[in-house]
XYZ file of C-alpha atoms in Angstrom:
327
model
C -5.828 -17.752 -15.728
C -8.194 -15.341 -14.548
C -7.286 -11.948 -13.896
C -8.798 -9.643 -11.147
C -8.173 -6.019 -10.550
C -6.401 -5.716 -7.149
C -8.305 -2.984 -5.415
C -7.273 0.541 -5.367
C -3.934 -0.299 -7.193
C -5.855 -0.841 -10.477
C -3.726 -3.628 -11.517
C -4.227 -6.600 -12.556
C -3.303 -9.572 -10.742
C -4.056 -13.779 -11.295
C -6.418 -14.847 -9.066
C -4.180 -17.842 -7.902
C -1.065 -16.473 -6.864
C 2.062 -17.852 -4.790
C 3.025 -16.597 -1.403
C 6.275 -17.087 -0.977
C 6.600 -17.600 2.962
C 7.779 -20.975 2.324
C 10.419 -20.160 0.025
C 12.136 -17.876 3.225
C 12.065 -19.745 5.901
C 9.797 -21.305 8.840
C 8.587 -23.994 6.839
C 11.712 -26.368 6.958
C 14.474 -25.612 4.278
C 14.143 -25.324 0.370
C 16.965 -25.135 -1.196
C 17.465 -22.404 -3.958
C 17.284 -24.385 -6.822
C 14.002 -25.784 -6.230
C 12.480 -22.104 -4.983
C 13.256 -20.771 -8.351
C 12.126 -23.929 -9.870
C 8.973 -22.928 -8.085
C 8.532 -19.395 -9.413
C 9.245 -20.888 -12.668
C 5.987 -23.683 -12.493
C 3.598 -20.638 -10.477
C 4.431 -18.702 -13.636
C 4.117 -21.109 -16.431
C 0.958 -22.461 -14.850
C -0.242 -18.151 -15.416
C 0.820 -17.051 -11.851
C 1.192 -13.439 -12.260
C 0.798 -12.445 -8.671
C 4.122 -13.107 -5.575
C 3.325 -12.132 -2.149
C 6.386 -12.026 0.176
C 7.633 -10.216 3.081
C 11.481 -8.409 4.390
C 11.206 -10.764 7.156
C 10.778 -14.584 4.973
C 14.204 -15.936 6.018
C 15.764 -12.089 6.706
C 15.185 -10.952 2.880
C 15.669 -14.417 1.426
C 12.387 -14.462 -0.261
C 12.864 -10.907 -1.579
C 16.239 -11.671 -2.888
C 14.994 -14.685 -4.004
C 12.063 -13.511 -6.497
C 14.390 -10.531 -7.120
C 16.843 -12.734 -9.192
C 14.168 -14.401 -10.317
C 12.545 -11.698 -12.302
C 16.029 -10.363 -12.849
C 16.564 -12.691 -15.320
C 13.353 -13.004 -17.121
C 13.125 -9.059 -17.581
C 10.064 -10.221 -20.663
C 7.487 -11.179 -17.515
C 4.811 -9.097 -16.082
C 4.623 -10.360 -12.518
C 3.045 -7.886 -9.502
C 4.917 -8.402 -6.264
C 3.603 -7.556 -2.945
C 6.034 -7.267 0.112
C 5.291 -6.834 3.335
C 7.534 -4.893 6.234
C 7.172 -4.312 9.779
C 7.660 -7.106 11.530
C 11.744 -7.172 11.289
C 11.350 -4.179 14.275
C 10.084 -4.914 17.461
C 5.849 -4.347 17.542
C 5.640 -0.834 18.925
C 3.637 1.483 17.332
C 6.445 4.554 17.944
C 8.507 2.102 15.272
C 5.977 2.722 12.675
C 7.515 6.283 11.256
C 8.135 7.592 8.230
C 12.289 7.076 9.135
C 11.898 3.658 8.917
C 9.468 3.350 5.992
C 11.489 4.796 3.950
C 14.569 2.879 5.563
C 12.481 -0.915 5.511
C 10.906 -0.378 1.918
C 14.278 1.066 0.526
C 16.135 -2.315 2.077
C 12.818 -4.194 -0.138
C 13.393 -2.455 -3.227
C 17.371 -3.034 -2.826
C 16.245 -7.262 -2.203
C 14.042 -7.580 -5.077
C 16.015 -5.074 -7.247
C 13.397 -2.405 -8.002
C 13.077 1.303 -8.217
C 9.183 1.544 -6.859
C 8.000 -1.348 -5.063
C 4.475 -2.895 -6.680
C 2.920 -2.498 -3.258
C 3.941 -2.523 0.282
C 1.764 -4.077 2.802
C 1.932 -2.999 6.948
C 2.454 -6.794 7.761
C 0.100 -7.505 10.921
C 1.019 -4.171 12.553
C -0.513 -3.650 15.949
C -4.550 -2.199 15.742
C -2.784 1.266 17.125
C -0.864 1.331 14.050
C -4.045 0.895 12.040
C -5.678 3.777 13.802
C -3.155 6.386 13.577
C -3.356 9.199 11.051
C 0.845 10.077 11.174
C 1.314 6.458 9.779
C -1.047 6.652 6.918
C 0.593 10.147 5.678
C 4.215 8.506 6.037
C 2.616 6.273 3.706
C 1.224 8.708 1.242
C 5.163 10.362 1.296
C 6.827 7.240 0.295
C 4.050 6.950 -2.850
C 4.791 10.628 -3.691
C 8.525 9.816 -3.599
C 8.001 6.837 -5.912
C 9.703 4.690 -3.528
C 6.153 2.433 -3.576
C 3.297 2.668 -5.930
C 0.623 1.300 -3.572
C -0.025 0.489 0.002
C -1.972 -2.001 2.037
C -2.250 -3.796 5.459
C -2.300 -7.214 6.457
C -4.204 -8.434 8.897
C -4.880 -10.374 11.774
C -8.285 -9.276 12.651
C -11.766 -8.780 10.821
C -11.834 -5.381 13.380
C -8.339 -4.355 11.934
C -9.471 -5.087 8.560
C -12.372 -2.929 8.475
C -10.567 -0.083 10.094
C -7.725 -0.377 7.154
C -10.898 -0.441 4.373
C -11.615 2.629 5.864
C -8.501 4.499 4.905
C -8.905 6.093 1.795
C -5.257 5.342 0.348
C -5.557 1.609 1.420
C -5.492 -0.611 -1.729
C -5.687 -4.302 -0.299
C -6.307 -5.813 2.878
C -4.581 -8.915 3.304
C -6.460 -11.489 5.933
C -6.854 -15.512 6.499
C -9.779 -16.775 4.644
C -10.245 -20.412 4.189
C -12.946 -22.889 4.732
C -11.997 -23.313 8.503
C -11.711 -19.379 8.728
C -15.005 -18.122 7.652
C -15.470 -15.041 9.549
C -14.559 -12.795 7.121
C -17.377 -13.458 4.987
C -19.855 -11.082 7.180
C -18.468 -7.936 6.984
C -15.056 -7.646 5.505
C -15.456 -8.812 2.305
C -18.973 -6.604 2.021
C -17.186 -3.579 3.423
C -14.137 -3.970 0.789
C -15.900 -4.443 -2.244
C -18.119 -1.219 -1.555
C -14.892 0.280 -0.713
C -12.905 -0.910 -4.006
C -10.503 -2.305 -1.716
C -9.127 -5.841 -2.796
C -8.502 -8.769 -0.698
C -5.917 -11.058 -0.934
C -6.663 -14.222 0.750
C -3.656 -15.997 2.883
C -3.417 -19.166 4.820
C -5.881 -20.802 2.584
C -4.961 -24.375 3.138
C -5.037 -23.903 6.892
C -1.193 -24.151 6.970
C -1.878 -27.817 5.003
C -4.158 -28.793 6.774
C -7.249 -28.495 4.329
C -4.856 -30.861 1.871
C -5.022 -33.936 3.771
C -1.629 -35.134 3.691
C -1.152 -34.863 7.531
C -2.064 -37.245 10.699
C -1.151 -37.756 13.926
C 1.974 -38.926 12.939
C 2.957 -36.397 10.941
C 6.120 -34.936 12.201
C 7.300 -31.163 11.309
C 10.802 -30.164 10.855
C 12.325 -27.870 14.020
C 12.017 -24.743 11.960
C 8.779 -25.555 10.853
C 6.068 -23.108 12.323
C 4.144 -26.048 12.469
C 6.228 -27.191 14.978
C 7.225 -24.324 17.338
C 4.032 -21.884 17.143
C 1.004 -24.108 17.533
C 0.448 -22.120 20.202
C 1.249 -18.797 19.161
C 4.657 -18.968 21.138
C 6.258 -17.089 18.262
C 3.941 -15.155 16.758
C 0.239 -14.838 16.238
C -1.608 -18.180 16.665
C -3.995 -17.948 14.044
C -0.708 -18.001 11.164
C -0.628 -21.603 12.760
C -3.155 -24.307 11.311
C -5.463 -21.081 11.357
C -5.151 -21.062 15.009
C -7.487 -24.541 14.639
C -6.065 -26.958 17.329
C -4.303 -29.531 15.338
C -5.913 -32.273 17.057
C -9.491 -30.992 16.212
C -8.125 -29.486 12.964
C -6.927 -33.397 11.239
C -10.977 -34.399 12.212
C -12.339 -31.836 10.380
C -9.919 -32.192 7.204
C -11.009 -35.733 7.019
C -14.584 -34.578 6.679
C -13.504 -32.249 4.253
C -11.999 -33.985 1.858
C -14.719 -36.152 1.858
C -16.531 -33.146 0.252
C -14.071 -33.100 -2.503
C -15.546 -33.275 -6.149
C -14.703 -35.605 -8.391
C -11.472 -34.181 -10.160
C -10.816 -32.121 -7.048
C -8.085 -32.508 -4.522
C -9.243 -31.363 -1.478
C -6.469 -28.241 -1.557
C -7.818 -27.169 -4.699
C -11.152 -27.785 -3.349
C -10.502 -25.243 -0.748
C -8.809 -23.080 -3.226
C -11.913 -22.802 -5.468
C -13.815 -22.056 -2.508
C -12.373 -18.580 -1.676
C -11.679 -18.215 -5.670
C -15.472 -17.887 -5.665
C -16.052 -15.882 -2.621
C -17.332 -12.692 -3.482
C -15.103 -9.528 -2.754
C -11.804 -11.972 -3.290
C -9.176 -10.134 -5.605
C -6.821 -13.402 -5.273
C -5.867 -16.531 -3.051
C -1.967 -17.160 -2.309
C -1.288 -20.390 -1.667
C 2.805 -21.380 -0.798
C 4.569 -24.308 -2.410
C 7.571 -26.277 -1.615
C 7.749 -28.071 -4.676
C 7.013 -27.542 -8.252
C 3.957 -30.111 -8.370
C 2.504 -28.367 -5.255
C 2.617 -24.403 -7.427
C 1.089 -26.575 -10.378
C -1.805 -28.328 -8.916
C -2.539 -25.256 -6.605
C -2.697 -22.757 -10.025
C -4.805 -25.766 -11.899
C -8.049 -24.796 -9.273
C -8.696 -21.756 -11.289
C -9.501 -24.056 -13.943
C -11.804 -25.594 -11.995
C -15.563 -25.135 -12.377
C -16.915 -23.443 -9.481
C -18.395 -25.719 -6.397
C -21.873 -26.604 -6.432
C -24.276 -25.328 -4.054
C -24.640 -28.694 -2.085
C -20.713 -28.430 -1.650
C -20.682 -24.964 -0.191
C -23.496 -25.673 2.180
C -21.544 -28.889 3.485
C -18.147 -26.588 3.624
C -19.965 -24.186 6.013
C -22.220 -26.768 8.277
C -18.737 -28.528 8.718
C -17.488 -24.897 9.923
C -20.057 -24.397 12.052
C -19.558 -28.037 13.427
C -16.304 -28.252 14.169
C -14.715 -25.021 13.963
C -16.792 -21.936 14.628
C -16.458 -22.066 18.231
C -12.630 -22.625 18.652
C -11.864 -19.692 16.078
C -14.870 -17.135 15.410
C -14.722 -15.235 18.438
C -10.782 -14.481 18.283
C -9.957 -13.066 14.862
């Protein structure tokens, strides 16, 4: 699989990865057994890239991929976490006491000395803004305790004000074909920066796969279920914050814009995969068919012209003015 350098951390990483979300909790249950089994097909199918969090199923997710690479010691797999969002979202919360506190409970989960990278996971835009949290960073990479930081994102603002911090190595941010904002200025702005981007949410929470209708029904502790609205936590980690009614219309049009050999995930896959400024996309999987066929669309040849002009008319159609304005 194709290898890009991840920003400022000057690794390597696939550009398919697997975020692991799913594998944690919010999503409906997955039993142990088949998360590993999952892990296992991402990285046979040349997954070299986890993204996961402290707060996927309290640690679960951590612990999960911990024991995973715990016992294959022989792979070469870059993990991003993410911490934050396990304290209650005040910026006063965001010292360098509890960095060193969240990222040590991290490296204790996944069963490392120096954590790969540690991303601020959707901290408030003060957080992004202040100078004392940037420096607590810089301490924990001097301590060894991570080897690179980044943010996450809800925002194209907050994104562009984490490019501009000089230690930042990634920005993490939606991107998918019914989230096209960040095509005008972030991804210019982090490639002139040397910042990567790692692209999240790029099904549109499964909705860009097709497999749902209005009779689709979502497990209790499926986000799908209880945050369509953003009652639990930002809307737009929800279907892309793309009301689901309006959302199933438009990924009926775009699957119809599938190529031949394409499913319409990996159609949406190769999509970002070719966006310009994209270090790599992480779609989650539940299953081991689901990691396969979402690693097989950096096989794919790249969408034609026609194809990316029909992704963003549909955008602009349907989508644009229910999303563009908010994030």
């Amino acid at each position: 699989m194709e290898q890009r350098v991840l920003g400022r951390t000057g690794r390597a990483v696939s550009v398919v990865g697997l975020g692991t979300w799913q594998l944690g909790a919010d999503w409906g249950q997955v039993r142990e057994e088949d998360a590993l089994a999952v892990l296992d097909a991402a990285v046979e199918s040349g997954v070299t890239f986890f993204d996961t969090a402290d707060v996927y199923g309290d640690g679960r997710s951590e612990r999960l991929i911990g024991r995973f690479l715990r016992e294959r010691p022989h792979l070469d797999v870059f993990v991003a976490t993410k911490t934050g969002r396990r304290a209650e979202q005040l910026p006063e919360h965001y010292s360098l006491d509890n960095f060193r506190a969240w990222t040590d409970r991290s490296r204790t989960n996944l069963g490392v000395e120096t954590l790969d990278l540690v991303q601020l996971h959707c901290p408030p835009s003060e957080v992004i803004s202040s100078d004392e949290v940037f420096e607590g960073l810089d301490t924990l990479v001097a301590e060894g305790r991570v080897a690179a930081y980044a943010v996450s994102v809800e925002t194209c603002a907050q994104a562009l004000a984490a490019i501009a911090r000089p230690g930042v190595a990634s920005v993490q941010i939606i991107l998918n074909p019914f989230r096209l904002k960040p095509l005008e200025e972030v991804l210019p702005a982090a490639s002139e920066a040397g910042v990567g981007i790692i692209a999240r949410v790029p099904l549109a929470s499964g909705l860009l796969s097709g497999r749902y209708t209005r009779e689709t029904v979502f497990s209790p502790d499926d986000h799908r279920n209880f945050n369509r609205h953003g009652e639990a936590f930002d809307q737009g980690e929800t279907f892309s914050g793309v009301d689901y009614e309006t959302g199933l219309a438009a990924a009926e049009e775009f699957a119809e814009l599938a190529p031949e050999g394409f499913t319409p995930a990996q159609t949406a896959l190769r999509w970002i995969v070719q966006q310009p400024g994209v270090t790599s996309v992480i779609p989650g999987a539940r299953s081991v068919e689901q990691a396969r066929a979402n690693a097989r669309a950096a096989e794919l040849p790249p969408l034609p012209a026609e194809t990316l002009q029909a992704i963003g008319e549909l955008y602009d159609r349907r989508i644009r003015a229910q999303v563009h304005h908010r994030w």
